[in-house]
Coordinates of C-alpha atoms and ligand atoms in Angstrom, one line a residue:
X1 CA -26.3 17.9 59.3
X2 CA -22.8 18.8 58.2
X3 CA -20.7 15.9 56.9
X4 CA -16.9 15.6 56.5
X5 CA -15.2 13.8 53.7
X6 CA -11.5 13.1 54.5
X7 CA -9.4 12.4 51.4
X8 CA -6.0 10.9 51.9
X9 CA -3.4 11.8 49.3
X10 CA -3.2 14.8 46.9
X11 CA -2.2 13.0 43.8
X12 CA -4.4 12.5 40.7
X13 CA -7.1 10.5 42.5
X14 CA -7.2 12.7 45.7
X15 CA -7.3 16.0 43.8
X16 CA -10.1 14.9 41.4
X17 CA -12.2 13.5 44.4
X18 CA -11.7 16.7 46.3
X19 CA -12.4 19.0 43.4
X20 CA -15.5 17.2 42.2
X21 CA -16.9 16.9 45.8
X22 CA -16.3 20.6 46.4
X23 CA -18.2 21.5 43.2
X24 CA -21.1 19.3 44.1
X25 CA -21.6 19.6 47.8
X26 CA -23.1 22.6 49.6
X27 CA -20.5 24.6 51.6
X28 CA -22.0 23.3 54.9
X29 CA -20.1 20.1 54.3
X30 CA -16.4 19.8 54.7
X31 CA -14.0 18.4 52.1
X32 CA -10.5 17.9 53.7
X33 CA -7.5 16.7 51.7
X34 CA -4.3 15.4 53.5
X35 CA -1.0 15.5 51.6
X36 CA 2.6 15.5 52.8
X37 CA 4.2 17.1 49.7
X38 CA 4.2 20.9 49.2
X39 CA 3.7 20.6 45.4
X40 CA 1.6 18.2 43.3
X41 CA 3.7 16.9 40.4
X42 CA 1.9 15.8 37.3
X43 CA 3.8 12.5 36.9
X44 CA 3.2 11.8 33.2
X45 CA 5.2 14.9 32.4
X46 CA 8.3 13.6 34.2
X47 CA 9.2 11.9 30.9
X48 CA 9.5 15.3 29.2
X49 CA 11.4 16.7 32.2
X50 CA 13.9 13.9 31.9
X51 CA 14.8 15.0 28.3
X52 CA 15.0 18.7 29.2
X53 CA 11.6 19.6 27.6
X54 CA 10.0 20.7 30.9
X55 CA 11.1 22.5 34.1
X56 CA 9.7 21.4 37.5
X57 CA 7.5 24.5 37.8
X58 CA 5.9 23.7 34.4
X59 CA 4.6 20.3 35.7
X60 CA 3.7 21.0 39.3
X61 CA 1.4 23.2 41.4
X62 CA 1.4 24.2 45.1
X63 CA -1.0 21.9 46.9
X64 CA -2.2 24.7 49.1
X65 CA -3.7 26.3 46.0
X66 CA -6.6 23.9 46.3
X67 CA -7.6 26.0 49.3
X68 CA -8.7 28.7 46.8
X69 CA -11.4 26.3 45.7
X70 CA -12.8 25.7 49.1
X71 CA -10.9 22.5 49.8
X72 CA -9.4 22.3 53.3
X73 CA -5.8 21.2 52.8
X74 CA -4.0 19.6 55.7
X75 CA -0.2 19.4 55.0
X76 CA 1.5 16.5 56.8
X77 CA 2.5 12.9 56.9
X78 CA -0.3 10.4 57.6
X79 CA 1.1 8.2 60.3
X80 CA -1.8 6.0 61.1
X81 CA -5.1 5.0 59.6
X82 CA -8.0 3.5 61.6
X83 CA -10.4 2.4 58.9
X84 CA -13.1 1.1 61.3
X85 CA -13.3 4.6 62.9
X86 CA -12.6 6.5 59.7
X87 CA -9.8 8.2 61.6
X88 CA -6.2 9.2 60.7
X89 CA -3.3 10.6 62.6
X90 CA -1.4 13.4 60.8
X91 CA 1.7 14.8 62.5
X92 CA 0.3 13.7 65.8
X93 CA -3.2 15.1 65.4
X94 CA -6.3 13.0 64.8
X95 CA -8.8 13.7 62.0
X96 CA -12.0 11.9 61.5
X97 CA -14.5 11.8 58.7
X98 CA -18.0 10.5 57.8
X99 CA -16.4 9.3 54.6
X100 CA -12.7 8.3 54.0
X101 CA -11.2 8.1 50.5
X102 CA -7.7 6.5 50.5
X103 CA -5.8 7.7 47.4
X104 CA -2.2 7.3 48.7
X105 CA -0.8 5.8 45.5
X106 CA 2.1 3.4 45.4
X107 CA 5.2 3.6 47.6
X108 CA 8.5 3.4 45.6
X109 CA 11.1 1.1 47.1
X110 CA 14.4 1.3 45.3
X111 CA 16.2 0.0 48.4
X112 CA 14.5 -3.4 47.9
X113 CA 17.1 -4.1 45.2
X114 CA 20.7 -4.0 46.5
X115 CA 22.8 -1.4 44.6
X116 CA 19.9 0.0 42.6
X117 CA 19.7 3.5 44.2
X118 CA 23.4 4.4 44.0
X119 CA 23.7 3.0 40.5
X120 CA 21.0 4.9 38.6
X121 CA 18.3 7.5 38.2
X122 CA 14.8 6.8 39.5
X123 CA 12.7 8.2 36.6
X124 CA 9.5 7.9 38.7
X125 CA 10.5 10.8 40.9
X126 CA 11.1 14.5 40.2
X127 CA 14.6 14.3 41.7
X128 CA 15.5 11.2 39.6
X129 CA 14.2 12.7 36.4
X130 CA 16.1 15.9 37.0
X131 CA 19.4 14.0 37.8
X132 CA 19.0 11.9 34.6
X133 CA 18.4 15.1 32.6
X134 CA 21.8 16.3 33.7
X135 CA 23.6 12.9 33.5
X136 CA 22.5 12.2 30.0
X137 CA 24.4 15.3 28.8
X138 CA 27.6 13.7 30.1
X139 CA 27.2 10.4 28.2
X140 CA 29.0 10.7 24.9
X141 CA 29.4 7.0 24.3
X142 CA 28.6 3.7 25.8
X143 CA 25.4 1.9 27.0
X144 CA 22.2 3.5 28.2
X145 CA 19.9 1.0 30.0
X146 CA 16.3 1.5 31.0
X147 CA 15.6 -1.1 33.8
X148 CA 12.2 -2.2 35.1
X149 CA 13.0 -3.6 38.5
X150 CA 9.7 -5.1 39.5
X151 CA 6.0 -5.6 38.8
X152 CA 3.4 -4.2 39.1
X153 CA 4.5 -0.6 38.3
X154 CA 2.4 2.4 37.4
X155 CA 1.9 3.4 33.8
X156 CA 2.9 0.2 32.0
X157 CA 3.9 2.2 28.9
X158 CA 6.2 4.6 30.8
X159 CA 9.6 2.7 30.7
X160 CA 9.1 2.1 27.0
X161 CA 8.2 5.7 26.4
X162 CA 11.3 6.7 28.4
X163 CA 13.6 4.5 26.3
X164 CA 12.1 5.9 23.0
X165 CA 12.3 9.5 24.2
X166 CA 15.9 9.0 25.3
X167 CA 16.8 7.4 22.0
X168 CA 15.2 10.3 20.1
X169 CA 17.2 12.8 22.3
X170 CA 20.4 10.9 21.5
X171 CA 19.7 11.1 17.8
X172 CA 18.9 14.8 17.9
X173 CA 22.2 15.4 19.7
X174 CA 24.0 13.2 17.0
X175 CA 25.2 10.7 19.6
X176 CA 23.1 7.7 18.6
X177 CA 25.9 5.9 16.7
X178 CA 28.0 5.9 19.8
X179 CA 25.4 5.1 22.5
X180 CA 23.4 1.9 22.5
X181 CA 19.9 1.8 24.2
X182 CA 18.5 -1.3 25.9
X183 CA 15.5 -2.1 28.0
X184 CA 15.5 -4.9 30.6
X185 CA 12.2 -5.9 32.2
X186 CA 10.8 -8.9 34.2
X187 CA 7.6 -8.7 32.1
X188 CA 7.1 -11.2 29.2
X189 CA 6.4 -8.2 26.9
X190 CA 5.2 -4.6 27.1
X191 CA 1.7 -3.8 28.3
X192 CA 0.6 -7.5 28.2
X193 CA -2.6 -6.8 30.1
X194 CA -3.9 -4.9 27.1
X195 CA -3.5 -8.0 25.0
X196 CA -1.0 -9.6 22.6
X197 CA -1.8 -7.3 19.6
X198 CA -1.1 -4.1 21.7
X199 CA 2.0 -5.7 23.2
X200 CA 3.4 -6.7 19.9
X201 CA 2.7 -3.3 18.4
X202 CA 4.5 -1.5 21.2
X203 CA 7.4 -3.9 21.1
X204 CA 7.7 -3.3 17.3
X205 CA 7.8 0.5 17.9
X206 CA 10.6 0.1 20.4
X207 CA 12.7 -2.4 18.3
X208 CA 12.2 -0.4 15.1
X209 CA 14.3 2.3 16.8
X210 CA 17.2 0.0 17.3
X211 CA 16.5 -0.3 21.0
X212 CA 17.4 -3.8 22.3
X213 CA 14.5 -5.3 24.3
X214 CA 15.1 -8.0 26.9
X215 CA 11.9 -9.2 28.5
X216 CA 11.8 -11.8 31.3
X217 CA 14.8 -10.3 33.0
X218 CA 14.2 -9.9 36.7
X219 CA 17.0 -8.0 38.5
X220 CA 18.5 -9.4 41.7
X221 CA 21.2 -6.8 42.4
X222 CA 23.4 -4.2 40.9
X223 CA 27.1 -3.5 41.3
X224 CA 27.3 0.3 41.1
X225 CA 31.2 0.2 40.8
X226 CA 31.3 -2.3 38.0
X227 CA 28.1 -0.8 36.5
X228 CA 26.7 -4.3 36.1
X229 CA 23.1 -5.7 36.6
X230 CA 22.5 -9.2 37.7
X231 CA 19.4 -11.1 36.8
X232 CA 17.6 -14.2 38.2
X233 CA 18.2 -16.1 34.9
X234 CA 22.0 -15.9 35.6
X235 CA 22.7 -13.3 32.9
X236 CA 24.3 -9.9 33.5
X237 CA 24.2 -6.6 31.7
X238 CA 26.6 -3.6 31.7
X239 CA 25.6 0.0 31.6
X240 CA 27.2 3.5 31.5
X241 CA 23.9 5.3 32.3
X242 CA 21.0 3.6 34.2
X243 CA 17.4 4.9 34.2
X244 CA 15.2 2.7 36.4
X245 CA 11.6 2.1 37.4
X246 CA 11.8 1.2 41.1
X247 CA 9.9 -1.7 42.8
X248 CA 6.4 -0.6 44.0
X249 CA 4.4 -1.6 47.1
X250 CA 1.4 -0.3 49.0
X251 CA 2.4 2.7 51.3
X252 CA 3.6 1.6 54.8
X253 CA 0.7 3.3 56.6
X254 CA -1.8 1.4 54.5
X255 CA -0.1 -1.9 55.1
X256 CA 0.1 -1.3 58.8
X257 CA -3.7 -0.5 58.9
X258 CA -4.3 -4.1 57.7
X259 CA -6.0 -2.7 54.6
X260 CA -4.1 -4.8 52.1
X261 CA -5.2 -8.2 50.8
X262 CA -3.2 -11.1 49.4
X263 CA -2.1 -9.1 46.4
X264 CA -0.4 -6.7 48.7
X265 CA -2.8 -3.9 47.6
X266 CA -6.2 -2.8 48.9
X267 CA -9.1 -4.9 47.7
X268 CA -12.2 -3.0 46.7
X269 CA -15.5 -3.5 45.0
X270 CA -14.4 -3.0 41.4
X271 CA -17.4 -1.0 40.4
X272 CA -17.9 1.2 43.5
X273 CA -14.3 1.3 45.0
X274 CA -15.8 0.5 48.4
X275 CA -13.5 -1.3 50.9
X276 CA -14.8 -3.8 53.5
X277 CA -15.1 -0.9 55.9
X278 CA -18.4 1.2 55.7
X279 CA -17.8 4.6 54.3
X280 CA -14.2 3.9 53.4
X281 CA -13.2 3.9 49.7
X282 CA -9.8 3.3 48.0
X283 CA -8.9 4.5 44.6
X284 CA -6.0 4.6 42.2
X285 CA -2.6 3.0 42.5
X286 CA -3.1 1.8 46.1
X287 CA -5.8 -0.7 45.0
X288 CA -5.5 -4.2 43.6
X289 CA -8.3 -5.0 41.3
X290 CA -8.1 -8.5 39.7
X291 CA -9.3 -8.8 36.0
X292 CA -11.0 -11.8 34.4
X293 CA -7.6 -12.8 32.9
X294 CA -6.1 -13.1 36.3
X295 CA -3.9 -10.1 36.1
X296 CA -4.6 -6.9 38.0
X297 CA -6.0 -3.6 36.5
X298 CA -2.9 -1.6 35.5
X299 CA -1.9 1.3 37.7
X300 CA -2.5 4.5 35.8
X301 CA -3.7 8.0 36.3
X302 CA -6.6 7.6 33.9
X303 CA -8.1 4.9 36.2
X304 CA -7.4 6.9 39.4
X305 CA -9.1 9.9 37.8
X306 CA -12.2 7.9 36.6
X307 CA -12.5 6.1 39.9
X308 CA -12.3 9.4 41.8
X309 CA -15.2 10.8 39.7
X310 CA -17.3 7.8 40.5
X311 CA -16.5 7.8 44.3
X312 CA -17.0 11.6 44.6
X313 CA -20.4 11.4 42.8
X314 CA -21.6 8.5 45.0
X315 CA -20.5 10.2 48.2
X316 CA -22.2 13.4 47.2
X317 CA -25.3 11.4 46.4
X318 CA -25.2 9.7 49.8
X319 CA -25.0 13.1 51.5
X320 CA -27.5 15.1 49.3
X321 CA -29.8 12.3 48.1
X322 CA -29.5 13.6 44.6
X323 CA -28.7 11.8 41.3
X324 CA -28.3 8.1 40.5
X325 CA -25.5 5.9 41.7
X326 CA -22.5 5.6 39.3
X327 CA -20.1 2.7 38.7
X328 CA -16.6 2.4 37.4
X329 CA -16.6 0.4 34.2
X330 CA -12.9 -0.2 33.6
X331 CA -12.4 2.1 30.6
X332 CA -9.0 3.7 30.1
X333 CA -6.9 5.4 27.5
X334 CA -3.3 6.7 27.3
X335 CA -1.0 8.4 25.0
X336 CA 2.3 6.6 24.2
X337 CA 5.2 8.9 23.5
X338 CA 7.6 7.5 20.9
X339 CA 10.0 10.5 20.5
X340 CA 10.4 12.9 17.5
X341 CA 7.2 14.7 18.6
X342 CA 4.9 11.8 17.9
X343 CA 2.7 9.6 20.1
X344 CA 0.4 6.6 19.8
X345 CA -2.9 6.3 21.6
X346 CA -4.2 3.2 23.5
X347 CA -7.9 3.0 24.5
X348 CA -10.3 0.3 25.6
X349 CA -12.2 -1.6 28.3
X350 CA -10.1 -3.5 30.8
X351 CA -13.2 -5.0 32.5
X352 CA -14.4 -6.6 29.3
X353 CA -14.7 -10.4 29.5
X354 CA -13.3 -12.9 28.9
X355 CA -10.3 -10.5 28.2
X356 CA -9.7 -6.7 28.0
X357 CA -10.6 -5.1 24.7
X358 CA -7.9 -2.6 24.0
X359 CA -6.6 -1.0 20.8
X360 CA -3.3 0.9 20.2
X361 CA -3.6 3.5 17.5
X362 CA -0.5 4.3 15.5
X363 CA 1.8 7.3 16.4
X364 CA 1.1 10.7 14.9
X365 CA 2.1 14.3 15.5
X366 CA -1.5 15.1 16.5
X367 CA -1.5 12.5 19.3
X368 CA 1.6 14.0 20.7
X369 CA 0.0 17.4 20.6
X370 CA -3.1 15.8 22.3
X371 CA -0.9 14.6 25.2
X372 CA 0.6 18.1 25.6
X373 CA -2.9 19.7 25.5
X374 CA -4.0 17.2 28.2
X375 CA -1.2 18.1 30.5
X376 CA -2.0 21.9 30.3
X377 CA -5.8 21.2 30.7
X378 CA -5.3 19.0 33.7
X379 CA -3.1 21.4 35.6
X380 CA -5.5 24.3 34.7
X381 CA -8.7 22.5 35.5
X382 CA -7.9 21.2 39.0
X383 CA -5.8 24.1 40.3
Ligands
FAD1 C1 6.9 8.7 34.6 C2 5.4 8.4 34.7 C3 4.6 8.6 33.6 C4 3.2 8.3 33.8 N1 2.4 8.5 32.6 C5 1.1 8.2 32.8 C6 0.2 8.4 31.6 O1 0.7 8.8 30.5 N2 -1.1 8.1 31.8 C7 -1.6 7.7 33.0 O2 -2.8 7.4 33.1 N3 -0.8 7.5 34.1 C8 0.5 7.8 34.0 N4 1.3 7.6 35.1 C9 0.8 7.0 36.3 C10 0.0 8.0 37.2 O3 0.8 9.2 37.5 C11 -0.4 7.3 38.5 O4 -1.0 6.1 38.2 C12 -1.4 8.2 39.2 O5 -0.7 9.4 39.7 C13 -2.0 7.5 40.4 O6 -2.8 8.4 41.1 P1 -3.0 8.1 42.7 O7 -3.9 9.3 43.1 O8 -3.5 6.7 42.9 O9 -1.6 8.2 43.3 P2 -0.6 9.4 43.3 O10 -0.9 10.4 42.2 O11 0.8 8.8 43.3 O12 -0.8 10.2 44.6 C14 -0.6 9.7 45.9 C15 -0.4 10.9 46.9 O13 -0.4 10.4 48.2 C16 0.7 11.1 48.9 N5 1.0 10.3 50.1 C17 1.5 9.0 50.1 N6 1.7 8.6 51.4 C18 1.4 9.7 52.2 C19 1.4 9.8 53.6 N7 1.8 8.8 54.4 N8 1.0 11.0 54.1 C20 0.6 12.0 53.3 N9 0.6 11.9 51.9 C21 1.0 10.7 51.4 C22 1.8 11.3 47.9 O14 2.7 12.3 48.3 C23 1.0 11.5 46.7 O15 0.8 12.9 46.4 C24 2.7 7.9 35.0 C25 3.5 7.8 36.1 C26 4.9 8.1 36.0 C27 5.8 8.0 37.2

């Protein structure tokens, strides 16, 4: 009998789930992907767009192109999810599935910090990365600040990469003497979930470039006129150009469906990504997966991708009866751009006990080329 898999979200997790299922399942079964945006943006490349090394069309693809691969694309806003019935409402129309995969990512909430949106550039969106690309060209002297405005946030390395790429860009434009670069973050250090060695190495990379790093600075508000940031520890910081990572939360439609646990994110079986509802899975940034050290699994595309592979395989297996069940084992890796055409590489197992086993390999030109090759490969493979 024909089955329907309904995939919510056309980001990294949703696209991989849909692509993998469409390859595996006979055409009698339907693979439907629901997405509100017209184009899929490969978010890791926003950092290159910000410094003028990419244009939007280089790093995005039309979501409807997935239709050429036999995936049914429904364009629209998901307004309601009924997980018990595996039903969703999209622009007023109801869709149901035998399986539901929730891959709706994290909702960005700059409005949660007074003054943040009018004061700076949200580097986690295409529009914000584009506006920063232009604004940086007008900064000839003063203070450039990269601000992390809340935890958790996706891609724990990204604000540090952003600061190093912007610093490198300033140096290439011979402005470094006149523009200071600083990072403020509520975290105790960069990428602490990966362990103290990785954190110390990344901090050293940042500070060796003369970037002032201020951990344990949680922002309360910003005065856009005065260009001043206020922190909970009663300190303040001035800026002339502000690039920020906004607060993250689970998407409204997911919260309203009662899918979130105490962490504010969707609890799942950490190996199978099953929710408490039969036939309903959640993957990627929308999930909250506690690790042995008490911190959550970081939000990153590499995990969304790997979880999608596991879920797609297991759904196909349930439908066709073929193959063995797979589990997600918590492995992840990422390139860490440091500017000047060089990147480090982090890799390891976040499910290892008693603590994650992760290594950060030193920056090289090859690793930067590896990151560029991966971007091209990803957009080619899935579109
Ligand atoms: C600047 C930056 C750099 C990054 N660098 C890296 C990196 O180097 N390595 C790495 O592993 N990760 C990186 N990431 C993180 C990575 O992009 C995310 O972790 C990943 O995209 C998460 O995948 P996802 O499928 O869970 O969510 P997303 O890819 O965010 O997709 C969610 C999708 O759901 C859609 N959606 C949401 N709500 C609705 C609704 N109500 N109706 C319809 N559609 C909806 C959204 O439009 C979106 O397309 C980076 C992120 C940023 C911002």
